[in-house]
Amino acid sequence: MQAMAASTSCSSSVAWAASSPSSLTSRRHAALCSSPSSFSRCPVAGAGAPVLPLGIRGGRLLLPSPLLPGGGKSGAAARNTVATAAAASSPADGAVKAETAGISRTLQLGSMILVWYLLNIYFNIYNKLVLKAVPFPYTITTFQFASGSFFITLMWLLNLHPKPSLSLGQYAKILPLALVHMMGNVFTNMSLGKVAVSFTHTIKAMEPFFSILLSVLFLGETPSFLVLGSLLPIVGGVVLASMTEVSFNWIGFWSAMASNLTNQSRNVFSKKLLADKVETLDDINLFSIMTIMSFLLSVPLMLSVEGIKFSPSYLQSTGVNLQELCVKAALAGTCFHFYQQVSYSLLARVSPVTHSVANCVKRVVVIVSSVLFFRTPISPINALGTGVALAGVFLYSRLKKKAKPKAKTA
């Protein structure tokens, strides 16, 4: 049987060779297999299947080609290879995109902080100039809130930010915030009208002290000993600066302290209000509603305390350039609103600790710029006290990040 199979195989090879005279190798192979004595040298495959030469369809040796997908692999294997290559490249692409997004976010935050600082500098300079010309802090505060209310109304009319939809109960909760917000700005303007800008901001460096006190009383938070220890250089620096301040005035000093208390009360109560998860009440809308309410509350207070002092006849009697004063007051009101708007927007994008550190640096920038602009005389001890207080604020911000306060247990 094997001999017959071999004979059949070799006969098939002879027939193919005869029909393909163009292949010399095929003829030799046919002649070899046609000889009866050469059956043993004619290759036999498996169970008698003929072994075809490499030139025959079905008998080619498939070599992997670098030009084919998968290098000659099957379709499924090629697809797996392409998918594997794509998966290998995706982490690199993701890393590039993440790096680009990180750079873009850093540039955006840096621009916001720069605008925040510049607006704050110009507000303090123009506000001081206005208060020196017309020492009416209640009237100036009302004008600033009126400017803010105008820009907020414009923002809502142009749909630059969604308008809030609140109930009467929610407005009632915001009313105390608006009251302390209004009084905080009144006290700040009173202090700026009595003492130097640099001294007012040195006293306002004691904000962390009131923040901790109010958080313990109303939020039930207990700070760590390290955070409490960071208050020592703050208090000591303010005391040292106050003892050597040339423009020291008790009304200016206590007005700045009252400003610290009211502003930190506003921050603590805002935190409690935003914890209610009111969907339409974000940071921007909360600040906007507080500004409009503060304007409405400041008008009767201004009329009862100072009356209508910002009249053209009164200003002309004092020898003040009315046009120049109105321009400075408008610039101060515009800077007042937008620096607070940028501050709230920045707070929504960074952590409270980062915002606190940026605020500390802002205070340094404002103090230095006001000293240079107004040429405020500062003694070495006064400068040392201011530096120690600001360094304590920076230390407080860093320690606050590492040791978060723990809520009291009932």
Coordinates of C-alpha atoms in Angstrom, one line a residue:
M1 CA 0.0 0.0 0.0
Q2 CA 2.8 2.4 0.8
A3 CA 4.5 1.7 -2.5
M4 CA 1.3 2.4 -4.3
A5 CA 0.8 5.7 -2.5
A6 CA 4.4 6.7 -3.3
S7 CA 3.9 5.8 -6.9
T8 CA 0.7 7.9 -7.0
S9 CA 2.5 10.8 -5.4
C10 CA 5.4 10.7 -7.7
S11 CA 3.1 10.4 -10.8
S12 CA 1.3 13.6 -9.7
S13 CA 4.6 15.3 -9.4
V14 CA 5.7 14.1 -12.9
A15 CA 2.5 15.4 -14.4
W16 CA 2.9 18.8 -12.8
A17 CA 6.5 19.0 -13.9
A18 CA 5.6 18.2 -17.5
S19 CA 3.0 21.0 -17.6
S20 CA 5.5 23.5 -16.2
P21 CA 8.6 23.5 -18.5
S22 CA 9.7 26.9 -17.2
S23 CA 10.9 25.5 -13.9
L24 CA 14.2 23.6 -14.2
T25 CA 14.0 22.6 -10.6
S26 CA 10.6 21.0 -11.2
R27 CA 11.9 18.9 -14.1
R28 CA 14.7 17.5 -12.0
H29 CA 12.3 16.8 -9.3
A30 CA 10.0 14.9 -11.7
A31 CA 12.8 12.9 -13.2
L32 CA 14.0 11.9 -9.8
C33 CA 10.5 10.7 -8.7
S34 CA 9.8 8.9 -12.1
S35 CA 12.6 6.5 -11.6
P36 CA 11.4 3.3 -9.8
S37 CA 14.6 3.1 -7.8
S38 CA 14.0 6.6 -6.5
F39 CA 10.8 6.2 -4.7
S40 CA 12.5 6.2 -1.4
R41 CA 14.0 9.6 -2.2
C42 CA 10.6 11.1 -3.2
P43 CA 9.4 13.0 -0.1
V44 CA 6.1 11.7 1.4
A45 CA 4.0 13.9 3.7
G46 CA 1.9 12.5 6.5
A47 CA -0.7 10.0 5.2
G48 CA 0.3 10.2 1.6
A49 CA -0.5 13.9 0.9
P50 CA 1.9 15.3 -1.7
V51 CA 4.5 17.8 -0.6
L52 CA 4.2 20.7 -3.1
P53 CA 7.2 22.8 -4.2
L54 CA 7.5 26.3 -2.8
G55 CA 6.3 27.8 -6.1
I56 CA 2.9 26.1 -5.9
R57 CA -0.2 27.7 -4.4
G58 CA -0.7 26.1 -1.0
G59 CA 2.9 25.1 -0.8
R60 CA 4.4 28.6 -0.2
L61 CA 6.3 29.4 3.0
L62 CA 4.6 32.5 4.4
L63 CA 7.3 34.8 5.8
P64 CA 6.3 37.7 8.1
S65 CA 6.4 41.0 6.2
P66 CA 7.0 44.3 8.0
L67 CA 4.6 45.9 5.6
L68 CA 1.6 43.9 6.6
P69 CA -0.4 44.5 9.8
G70 CA 0.8 42.2 12.4
G71 CA 3.8 41.1 10.3
G72 CA 1.9 38.3 8.5
K73 CA -0.2 37.3 11.5
S74 CA -3.9 36.5 11.3
G75 CA -6.5 39.2 11.3
A76 CA -7.4 38.8 15.0
A77 CA -3.7 38.7 15.9
A78 CA -3.1 41.8 13.8
R79 CA -6.0 43.7 15.5
N80 CA -4.7 42.7 18.9
T81 CA -1.3 44.0 18.0
V82 CA -2.7 47.4 16.8
A83 CA -4.8 47.6 19.9
T84 CA -1.8 46.9 22.1
A85 CA 0.2 49.6 20.4
A86 CA -2.6 52.1 20.8
A87 CA -3.0 51.2 24.5
A88 CA 0.8 51.6 24.9
S89 CA 0.7 55.1 23.4
S90 CA -2.4 56.3 25.3
P91 CA -0.6 56.8 28.7
A92 CA 2.0 58.9 27.0
D93 CA -0.7 61.0 25.3
G94 CA -2.6 61.3 28.6
A95 CA 0.5 62.5 30.4
V96 CA 1.1 65.2 27.7
K97 CA -2.6 66.3 28.0
A98 CA -2.4 66.3 31.8
E99 CA 0.8 68.4 31.7
T100 CA -0.7 70.8 29.3
A101 CA -3.9 71.2 31.4
G102 CA -1.7 71.7 34.5
I103 CA 0.3 74.5 32.9
S104 CA -2.9 76.1 31.7
R105 CA -4.5 75.9 35.1
T106 CA -1.4 77.4 36.7
L107 CA -1.3 80.3 34.3
Q108 CA -5.0 80.9 34.9
L109 CA -4.6 80.9 38.7
G110 CA -1.5 83.1 38.5
S111 CA -3.3 85.6 36.3
M112 CA -6.2 85.7 38.8
I113 CA -3.9 86.2 41.8
L114 CA -2.1 89.0 39.9
V115 CA -5.4 90.8 39.1
W116 CA -6.5 90.3 42.7
Y117 CA -3.4 92.0 44.0
L118 CA -3.5 94.9 41.5
L119 CA -7.2 95.6 42.2
N120 CA -6.5 95.5 45.9
I121 CA -3.6 97.9 45.6
Y122 CA -5.5 100.4 43.6
F123 CA -8.6 100.2 45.8
N124 CA -6.6 101.0 48.9
I125 CA -4.8 103.9 47.3
Y126 CA -7.9 105.5 45.7
N127 CA -10.0 104.8 48.8
K128 CA -7.4 106.5 51.0
L129 CA -7.3 109.5 48.8
V130 CA -11.1 109.8 48.8
L131 CA -11.3 109.4 52.6
K132 CA -8.6 112.1 53.1
A133 CA -10.7 114.5 50.9
V134 CA -14.1 113.6 52.4
P135 CA -13.8 111.8 55.8
F136 CA -17.2 110.2 55.7
P137 CA -16.8 106.4 55.9
Y138 CA -20.5 105.6 55.9
T139 CA -21.1 107.6 52.8
I140 CA -18.1 106.0 51.1
T141 CA -19.2 102.5 52.1
T142 CA -22.7 103.1 50.6
F143 CA -21.2 104.4 47.4
Q144 CA -19.0 101.3 47.1
F145 CA -21.9 98.9 47.7
A146 CA -23.9 100.8 45.1
S147 CA -21.1 100.3 42.6
G148 CA -21.0 96.6 43.4
S149 CA -24.8 96.3 43.1
F150 CA -24.7 97.9 39.6
F151 CA -22.1 95.4 38.3
I152 CA -24.0 92.5 39.9
T153 CA -27.2 93.5 38.2
L154 CA -25.4 93.9 34.9
M155 CA -23.9 90.4 35.4
W156 CA -27.3 88.8 35.8
L157 CA -29.0 90.8 33.0
L158 CA -26.3 89.7 30.5
N159 CA -26.5 86.1 31.8
L160 CA -22.8 86.0 32.7
H161 CA -23.8 84.0 35.8
P162 CA -27.0 82.2 36.6
K163 CA -29.4 84.2 38.7
P164 CA -30.3 82.6 42.1
S165 CA -33.8 81.5 42.9
L166 CA -34.2 81.6 46.7
S167 CA -37.1 81.4 49.1
L168 CA -37.9 84.1 51.8
G169 CA -36.4 81.8 54.4
Q170 CA -33.1 81.7 52.6
Y171 CA -33.0 85.4 52.2
A172 CA -33.7 85.7 55.9
K173 CA -30.6 83.5 56.6
I174 CA -28.5 85.8 54.4
L175 CA -29.6 89.0 56.1
P176 CA -27.3 88.7 59.1
L177 CA -24.4 88.0 56.8
A178 CA -25.2 91.1 54.8
L179 CA -25.3 93.1 58.0
V180 CA -21.9 92.0 59.3
H181 CA -20.5 92.4 55.7
M182 CA -21.7 96.0 55.6
M183 CA -20.4 96.8 59.1
G184 CA -17.0 95.2 58.3
N185 CA -16.5 97.5 55.4
V186 CA -17.7 100.5 57.4
F187 CA -15.1 99.7 60.1
T188 CA -12.4 99.2 57.5
N189 CA -13.1 102.6 55.9
M190 CA -13.2 104.2 59.4
S191 CA -9.7 102.8 60.1
L192 CA -8.3 103.8 56.7
G193 CA -9.6 107.3 57.3
K194 CA -7.8 107.6 60.7
V195 CA -4.5 105.8 60.3
A196 CA -2.1 104.8 57.5
V197 CA -3.0 102.1 55.1
S198 CA 0.0 100.0 56.1
F199 CA -1.0 100.1 59.8
T200 CA -4.6 99.2 59.0
H201 CA -3.5 96.1 57.2
T202 CA -1.0 95.2 59.9
I203 CA -3.9 95.1 62.4
K204 CA -6.0 93.1 60.0
A205 CA -3.3 90.5 60.1
M206 CA -4.9 89.4 63.3
E207 CA -7.8 87.8 61.3
P208 CA -6.7 84.2 62.1
F209 CA -7.1 85.0 65.9
F210 CA -10.8 85.9 65.3
S211 CA -11.2 83.0 62.9
I212 CA -10.1 80.5 65.5
L213 CA -12.2 82.1 68.2
L214 CA -15.4 82.1 66.1
S215 CA -14.8 78.6 64.7
V216 CA -14.6 77.3 68.3
L217 CA -17.8 79.1 69.4
F218 CA -20.0 78.5 66.4
L219 CA -18.6 75.6 64.4
G220 CA -17.4 73.5 67.3
E221 CA -13.9 73.1 66.0
T222 CA -10.9 72.6 68.2
P223 CA -7.6 73.7 66.7
S224 CA -4.3 72.0 67.5
F225 CA -1.7 73.4 69.8
L226 CA 0.6 74.2 66.9
V227 CA -2.1 76.3 65.3
L228 CA -2.7 78.1 68.6
G229 CA 1.1 78.7 68.9
S230 CA 1.2 80.4 65.5
L231 CA -1.0 83.1 66.9
L232 CA 1.7 84.3 69.3
P233 CA 3.9 85.9 66.6
I234 CA 0.8 87.4 65.0
V235 CA -0.4 89.1 68.2
G236 CA 3.2 90.0 69.3
G237 CA 4.0 91.6 65.9
V238 CA 0.8 93.7 65.9
V239 CA 1.5 94.9 69.4
L240 CA 5.1 95.8 68.4
A241 CA 4.0 97.6 65.3
S242 CA 1.3 99.5 67.2
M243 CA 3.7 100.8 69.9
T244 CA 5.9 102.4 67.2
E245 CA 3.3 103.5 64.7
V246 CA 3.6 107.2 63.9
S247 CA -0.1 107.6 62.8
F248 CA -1.4 105.5 65.7
N249 CA -5.0 106.4 66.6
W250 CA -7.3 104.5 69.0
I251 CA -10.3 104.9 66.7
G252 CA -8.4 103.6 63.8
F253 CA -7.0 100.7 65.8
W254 CA -10.3 99.6 67.3
S255 CA -12.1 100.1 63.9
A256 CA -9.6 97.7 62.3
M257 CA -10.1 95.2 65.1
A258 CA -13.9 95.4 64.7
S259 CA -13.4 94.9 61.0
N260 CA -11.5 91.7 61.8
L261 CA -14.4 90.5 64.0
T262 CA -17.2 91.2 61.6
N263 CA -15.4 89.9 58.5
Q264 CA -14.5 86.6 60.2
S265 CA -18.1 86.4 61.5
R266 CA -19.2 86.7 57.9
N267 CA -16.8 83.9 56.8
V268 CA -17.9 81.5 59.5
F269 CA -21.6 82.1 58.9
S270 CA -21.1 81.8 55.2
K271 CA -19.5 78.4 55.7
K272 CA -22.5 77.3 57.7
L273 CA -25.0 78.6 55.1
L274 CA -23.2 77.0 52.2
A275 CA -23.1 73.7 54.1
D276 CA -26.9 73.5 53.5
K277 CA -26.2 72.5 49.9
V278 CA -28.5 75.0 48.3
E279 CA -28.2 74.3 44.6
T280 CA -28.7 77.8 43.3
L281 CA -26.5 79.5 45.9
D282 CA -22.9 79.3 45.0
D283 CA -20.1 81.5 46.3
I284 CA -20.6 84.1 43.6
N285 CA -24.4 84.4 44.1
L286 CA -24.0 84.5 47.9
F287 CA -21.5 87.3 47.6
S288 CA -23.8 89.1 45.1
I289 CA -26.8 88.9 47.3
M290 CA -24.8 90.0 50.4
T291 CA -23.6 93.0 48.4
I292 CA -27.1 94.2 47.3
M293 CA -28.5 93.6 50.8
S294 CA -25.5 95.5 52.3
F295 CA -26.2 98.4 50.0
L296 CA -29.9 98.5 51.1
L297 CA -28.9 98.4 54.8
S298 CA -26.1 101.0 54.4
V299 CA -28.4 103.7 53.0
P300 CA -30.5 104.4 56.1
L301 CA -27.4 104.1 58.3
M302 CA -25.6 106.6 56.2
L303 CA -28.5 109.1 56.3
S304 CA -28.9 108.7 60.0
V305 CA -25.2 109.1 60.9
E306 CA -23.7 111.5 58.2
G307 CA -26.7 112.7 56.3
I308 CA -26.2 113.8 52.7
K309 CA -22.6 114.9 52.8
F310 CA -21.7 114.0 49.2
S311 CA -23.6 117.0 47.7
P312 CA -21.9 119.2 45.1
S313 CA -22.5 122.4 47.2
Y314 CA -20.7 120.9 50.2
L315 CA -17.8 119.6 48.2
Q316 CA -17.3 122.9 46.5
S317 CA -17.3 124.7 49.9
T318 CA -14.5 122.5 51.0
G319 CA -12.4 123.3 48.0
V320 CA -12.3 119.7 46.7
N321 CA -12.1 119.1 42.9
L322 CA -15.5 117.5 42.3
Q323 CA -14.7 115.9 39.0
E324 CA -11.4 114.4 40.3
L325 CA -13.0 113.2 43.5
C326 CA -15.9 111.5 41.6
V327 CA -13.4 109.7 39.3
K328 CA -11.3 108.5 42.3
A329 CA -14.5 107.3 44.1
A330 CA -15.7 105.5 41.0
L331 CA -12.4 103.8 40.6
A332 CA -12.3 102.8 44.2
G333 CA -15.8 101.4 44.1
T334 CA -15.0 99.4 40.9
C335 CA -11.8 98.0 42.3
F336 CA -13.6 97.3 45.6
H337 CA -16.2 95.1 43.9
F338 CA -14.0 93.3 41.4
Y339 CA -11.2 92.4 43.8
Q340 CA -13.7 90.8 46.1
Q341 CA -15.3 89.0 43.1
V342 CA -11.9 87.7 42.0
S343 CA -11.2 86.6 45.6
Y344 CA -14.4 84.6 45.7
S345 CA -13.7 83.0 42.3
L346 CA -10.2 82.1 43.3
L347 CA -11.5 80.5 46.5
A348 CA -13.7 78.3 44.4
R349 CA -10.7 77.0 42.5
V350 CA -8.1 76.5 45.2
S351 CA -8.1 75.1 48.8
P352 CA -8.9 77.5 51.7
V353 CA -5.3 77.1 52.9
T354 CA -3.8 78.2 49.5
H355 CA -6.2 81.1 49.4
S356 CA -5.1 82.1 52.9
V357 CA -1.4 82.0 51.9
A358 CA -2.2 84.1 48.8
N359 CA -4.1 86.6 51.0
C360 CA -1.1 86.8 53.4
V361 CA 1.2 87.7 50.4
K362 CA -1.4 90.1 49.2
R363 CA -1.3 92.0 52.5
V364 CA 2.5 92.3 52.2
V365 CA 2.1 93.7 48.7
V366 CA -0.5 96.2 49.8
I367 CA 1.5 97.4 52.8
V368 CA 4.7 97.8 50.7
S369 CA 2.9 99.6 47.8
S370 CA 1.0 101.9 50.1
V371 CA 4.2 102.8 52.0
L372 CA 6.0 103.6 48.7
F373 CA 3.0 105.6 47.3
F374 CA 2.2 107.7 50.4
R375 CA 5.8 107.7 51.6
T376 CA 4.7 106.6 55.0
P377 CA 7.5 106.9 57.6
I378 CA 8.3 103.5 59.2
S379 CA 10.8 102.9 62.0
P380 CA 12.9 99.7 62.1
I381 CA 10.9 98.4 65.1
N382 CA 7.6 99.1 63.3
A383 CA 8.8 97.2 60.2
L384 CA 10.0 94.3 62.4
G385 CA 6.6 94.1 64.1
T386 CA 4.8 94.1 60.8
G387 CA 7.1 91.4 59.4
V388 CA 6.7 89.2 62.5
A389 CA 2.9 89.5 62.3
L390 CA 2.8 88.6 58.6
A391 CA 5.3 85.7 59.2
G392 CA 2.9 84.4 61.9
V393 CA 0.0 84.6 59.4
F394 CA 2.0 82.5 56.9
L395 CA 2.9 80.0 59.6
Y396 CA -0.7 79.8 60.7
S397 CA -1.7 79.0 57.1
R398 CA 0.9 76.2 56.7
L399 CA 0.0 74.6 60.1
K400 CA -3.7 74.9 59.4
K401 CA -3.1 72.7 56.3
K402 CA -1.2 70.0 58.3
A403 CA -3.5 69.9 61.3
K404 CA -7.1 70.2 60.4
P405 CA -9.4 71.1 63.3
K406 CA -11.5 68.3 64.8
A407 CA -15.1 68.8 65.5
K408 CA -16.2 68.5 69.1
T409 CA -18.1 65.4 70.2
A410 CA -21.2 65.8 72.2

